[in-house]
PDB file of C-alpha atoms in Angstrom:
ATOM      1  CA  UNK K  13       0.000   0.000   0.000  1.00  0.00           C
ATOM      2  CA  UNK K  14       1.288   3.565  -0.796  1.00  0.00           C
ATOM      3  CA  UNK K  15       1.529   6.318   1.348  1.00  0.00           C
ATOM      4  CA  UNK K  16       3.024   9.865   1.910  1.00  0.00           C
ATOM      5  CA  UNK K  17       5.122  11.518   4.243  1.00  0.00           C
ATOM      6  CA  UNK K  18       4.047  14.331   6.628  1.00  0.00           C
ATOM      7  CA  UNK K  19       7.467  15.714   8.523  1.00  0.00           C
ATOM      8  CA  UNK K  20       6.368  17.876  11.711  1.00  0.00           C
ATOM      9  CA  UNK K  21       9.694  18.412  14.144  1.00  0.00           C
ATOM     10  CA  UNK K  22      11.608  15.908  13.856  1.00  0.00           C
ATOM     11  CA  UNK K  23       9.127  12.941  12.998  1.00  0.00           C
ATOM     12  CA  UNK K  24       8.613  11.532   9.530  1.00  0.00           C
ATOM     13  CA  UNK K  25       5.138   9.808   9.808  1.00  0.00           C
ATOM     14  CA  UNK K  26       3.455   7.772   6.936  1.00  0.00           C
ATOM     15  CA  UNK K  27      -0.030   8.596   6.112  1.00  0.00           C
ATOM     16  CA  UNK K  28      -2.322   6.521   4.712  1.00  0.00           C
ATOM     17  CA  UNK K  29      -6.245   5.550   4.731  1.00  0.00           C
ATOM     18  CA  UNK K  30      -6.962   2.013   4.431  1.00  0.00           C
ATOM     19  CA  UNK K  31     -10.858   0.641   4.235  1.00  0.00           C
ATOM     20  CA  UNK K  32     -10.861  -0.048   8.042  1.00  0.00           C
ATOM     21  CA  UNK K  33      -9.950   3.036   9.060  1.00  0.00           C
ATOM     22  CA  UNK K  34     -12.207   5.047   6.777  1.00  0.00           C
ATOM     23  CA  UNK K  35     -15.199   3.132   7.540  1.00  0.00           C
ATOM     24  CA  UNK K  36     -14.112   4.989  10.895  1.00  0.00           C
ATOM     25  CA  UNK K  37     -12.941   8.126   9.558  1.00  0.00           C
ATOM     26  CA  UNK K  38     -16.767   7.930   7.934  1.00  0.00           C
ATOM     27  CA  UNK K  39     -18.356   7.197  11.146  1.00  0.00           C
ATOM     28  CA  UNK K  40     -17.138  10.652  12.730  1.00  0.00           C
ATOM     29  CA  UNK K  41     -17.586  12.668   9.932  1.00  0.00           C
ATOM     30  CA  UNK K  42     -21.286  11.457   9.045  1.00  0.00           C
ATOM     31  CA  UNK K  43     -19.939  11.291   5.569  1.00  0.00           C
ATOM     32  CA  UNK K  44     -17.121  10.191   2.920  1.00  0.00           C
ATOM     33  CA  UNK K  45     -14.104  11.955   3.899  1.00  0.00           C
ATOM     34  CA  UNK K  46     -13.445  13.632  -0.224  1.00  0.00           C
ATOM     35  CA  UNK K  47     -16.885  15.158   0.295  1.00  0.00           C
ATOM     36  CA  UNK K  48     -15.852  17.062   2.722  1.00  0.00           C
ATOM     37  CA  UNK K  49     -12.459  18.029   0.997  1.00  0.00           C
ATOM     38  CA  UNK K  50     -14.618  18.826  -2.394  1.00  0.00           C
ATOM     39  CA  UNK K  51     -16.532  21.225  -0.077  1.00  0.00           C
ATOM     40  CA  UNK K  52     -13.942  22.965   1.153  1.00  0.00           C
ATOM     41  CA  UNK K  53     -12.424  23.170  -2.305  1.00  0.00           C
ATOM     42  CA  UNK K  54     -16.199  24.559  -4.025  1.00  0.00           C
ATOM     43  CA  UNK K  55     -17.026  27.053  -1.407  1.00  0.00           C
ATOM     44  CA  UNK K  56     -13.440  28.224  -0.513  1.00  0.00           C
ATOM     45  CA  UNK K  57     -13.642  27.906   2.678  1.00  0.00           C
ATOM     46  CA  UNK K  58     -10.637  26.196   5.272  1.00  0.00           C
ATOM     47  CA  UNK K  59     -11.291  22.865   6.376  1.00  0.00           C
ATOM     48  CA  UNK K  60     -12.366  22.510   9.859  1.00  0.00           C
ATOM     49  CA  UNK K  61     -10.082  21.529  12.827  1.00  0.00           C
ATOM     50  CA  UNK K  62     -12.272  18.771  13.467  1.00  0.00           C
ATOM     51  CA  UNK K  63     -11.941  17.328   9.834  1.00  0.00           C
ATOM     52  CA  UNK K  64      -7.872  17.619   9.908  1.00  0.00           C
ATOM     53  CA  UNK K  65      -7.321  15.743  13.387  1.00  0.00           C
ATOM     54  CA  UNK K  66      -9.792  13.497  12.380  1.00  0.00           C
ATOM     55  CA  UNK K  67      -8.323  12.856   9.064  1.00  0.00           C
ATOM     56  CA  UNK K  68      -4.777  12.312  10.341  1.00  0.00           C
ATOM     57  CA  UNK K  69      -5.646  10.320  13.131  1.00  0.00           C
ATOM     58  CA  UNK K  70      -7.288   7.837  10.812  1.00  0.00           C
ATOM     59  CA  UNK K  71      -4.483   8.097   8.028  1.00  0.00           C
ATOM     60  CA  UNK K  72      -1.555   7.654  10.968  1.00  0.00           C
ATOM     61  CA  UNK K  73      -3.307   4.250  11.951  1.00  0.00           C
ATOM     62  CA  UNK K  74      -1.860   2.142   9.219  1.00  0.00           C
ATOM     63  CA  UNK K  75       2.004   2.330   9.691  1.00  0.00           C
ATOM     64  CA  UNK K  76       2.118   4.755  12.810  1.00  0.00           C
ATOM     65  CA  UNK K  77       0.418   2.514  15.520  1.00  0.00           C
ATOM     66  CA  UNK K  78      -0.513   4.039  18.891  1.00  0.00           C
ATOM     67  CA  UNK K  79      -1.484   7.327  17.493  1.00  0.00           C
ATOM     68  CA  UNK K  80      -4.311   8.955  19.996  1.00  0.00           C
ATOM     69  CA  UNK K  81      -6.248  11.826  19.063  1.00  0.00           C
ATOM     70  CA  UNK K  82      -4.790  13.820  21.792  1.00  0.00           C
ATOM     71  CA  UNK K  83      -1.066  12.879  20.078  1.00  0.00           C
ATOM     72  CA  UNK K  84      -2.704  14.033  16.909  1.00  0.00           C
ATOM     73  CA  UNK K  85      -3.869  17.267  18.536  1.00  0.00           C
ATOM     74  CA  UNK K  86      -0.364  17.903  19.718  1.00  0.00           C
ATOM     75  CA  UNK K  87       1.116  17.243  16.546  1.00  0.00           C
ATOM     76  CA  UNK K  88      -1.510  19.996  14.739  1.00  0.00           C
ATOM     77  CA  UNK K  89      -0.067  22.033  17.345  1.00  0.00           C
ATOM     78  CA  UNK K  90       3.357  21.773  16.420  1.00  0.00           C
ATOM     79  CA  UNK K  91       2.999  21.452  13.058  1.00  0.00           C
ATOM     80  CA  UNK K  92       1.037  25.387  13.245  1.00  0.00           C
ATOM     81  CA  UNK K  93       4.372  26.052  16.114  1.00  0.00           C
ATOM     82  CA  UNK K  94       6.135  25.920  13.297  1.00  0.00           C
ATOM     83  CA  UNK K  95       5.011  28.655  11.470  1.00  0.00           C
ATOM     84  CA  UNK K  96       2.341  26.908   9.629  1.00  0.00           C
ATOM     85  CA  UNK K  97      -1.528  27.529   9.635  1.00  0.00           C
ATOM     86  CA  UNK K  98      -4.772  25.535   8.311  1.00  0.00           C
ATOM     87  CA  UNK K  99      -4.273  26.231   4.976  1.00  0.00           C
ATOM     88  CA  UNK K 100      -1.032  24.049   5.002  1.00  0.00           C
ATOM     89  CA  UNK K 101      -2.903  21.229   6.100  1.00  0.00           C
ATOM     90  CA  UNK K 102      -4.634  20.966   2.325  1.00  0.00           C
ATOM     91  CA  UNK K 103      -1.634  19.546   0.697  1.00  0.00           C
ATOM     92  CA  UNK K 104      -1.488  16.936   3.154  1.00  0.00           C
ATOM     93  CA  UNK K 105      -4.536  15.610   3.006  1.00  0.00           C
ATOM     94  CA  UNK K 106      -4.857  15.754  -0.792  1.00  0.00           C
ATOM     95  CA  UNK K 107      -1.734  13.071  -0.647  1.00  0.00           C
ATOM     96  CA  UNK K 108      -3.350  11.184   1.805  1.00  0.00           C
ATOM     97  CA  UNK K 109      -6.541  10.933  -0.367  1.00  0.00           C
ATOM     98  CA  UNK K 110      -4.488  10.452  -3.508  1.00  0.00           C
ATOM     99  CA  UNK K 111      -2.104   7.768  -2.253  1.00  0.00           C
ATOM    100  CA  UNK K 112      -5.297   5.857  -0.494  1.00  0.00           C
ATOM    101  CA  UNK K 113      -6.967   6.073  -3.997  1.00  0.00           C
ATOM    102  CA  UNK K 114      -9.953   8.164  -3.305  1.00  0.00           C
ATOM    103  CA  UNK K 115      -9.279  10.662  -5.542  1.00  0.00           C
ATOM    104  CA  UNK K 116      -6.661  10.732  -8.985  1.00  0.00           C
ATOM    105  CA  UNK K 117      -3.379  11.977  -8.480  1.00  0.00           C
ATOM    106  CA  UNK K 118      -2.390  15.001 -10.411  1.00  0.00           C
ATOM    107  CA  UNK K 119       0.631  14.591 -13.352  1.00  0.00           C
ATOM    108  CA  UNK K 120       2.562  17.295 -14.388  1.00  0.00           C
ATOM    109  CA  UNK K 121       3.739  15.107 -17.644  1.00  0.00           C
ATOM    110  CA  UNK K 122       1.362  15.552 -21.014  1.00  0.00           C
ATOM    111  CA  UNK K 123       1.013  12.089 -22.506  1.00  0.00           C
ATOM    112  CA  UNK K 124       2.876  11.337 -25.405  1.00  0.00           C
ATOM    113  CA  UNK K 125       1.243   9.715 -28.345  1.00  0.00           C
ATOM    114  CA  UNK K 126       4.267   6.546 -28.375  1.00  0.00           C
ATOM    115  CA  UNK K 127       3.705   6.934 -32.803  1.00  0.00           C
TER     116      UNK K 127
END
């Protein structure tokens, strides 16, 4: 399974959603996770708090075991200690919904026709 990196301090953490822990990530948010990114996206608005720590704590489950919510809490914190702020957070979870396969990942290479 793929996944992508997220560096905060001095931690490298994998991030990935497998089925499990989206059927969970689903349960808290009342709906599929992308929805809630495409929202954010249409009506250009941040994504909530609630929807980031929610988000990583279910993509850290995978390879990170032992991951709380209050862990991820302090890691939000110290990711935003670093001079970060919400809007950072969108890259992220764009990878983490790209490498989990809910949405396409974006290519910078045009397609060559191979003739």
């Amino acid at each position: 399974m793929n996944y992508t990196r997220f560096n905060v301090g001095e931690k490298e953490l994998k991030l990935c959603l497998d089925a499990k822990n989206t059927v969970a990530l689903e349960r808290v948010l009342g709906t599929n996770p992308v929805n809630e990114l495409r929202n954010c996206s249409e009506k250009e608005h941040l994504p909530s708090l609630d929807f980031i720590s929610a988000t990583l704590h279910a993509s850290l489950q995978k390879y990170q075991h032992g991951y709380t919510l209050t862990k991820v809490y302090d890691l939000i914190d110290e990711f935003i200690g670093e001079g970060k702020n919400l809007t950072d957070f969108l890259p992220v979870l764009i990878d983490v919904f790209q490498v989990s396969g809910f949405i396409p990942k974006e290519t910078d290479e045009v397609e060559q026709d191979p003739k």
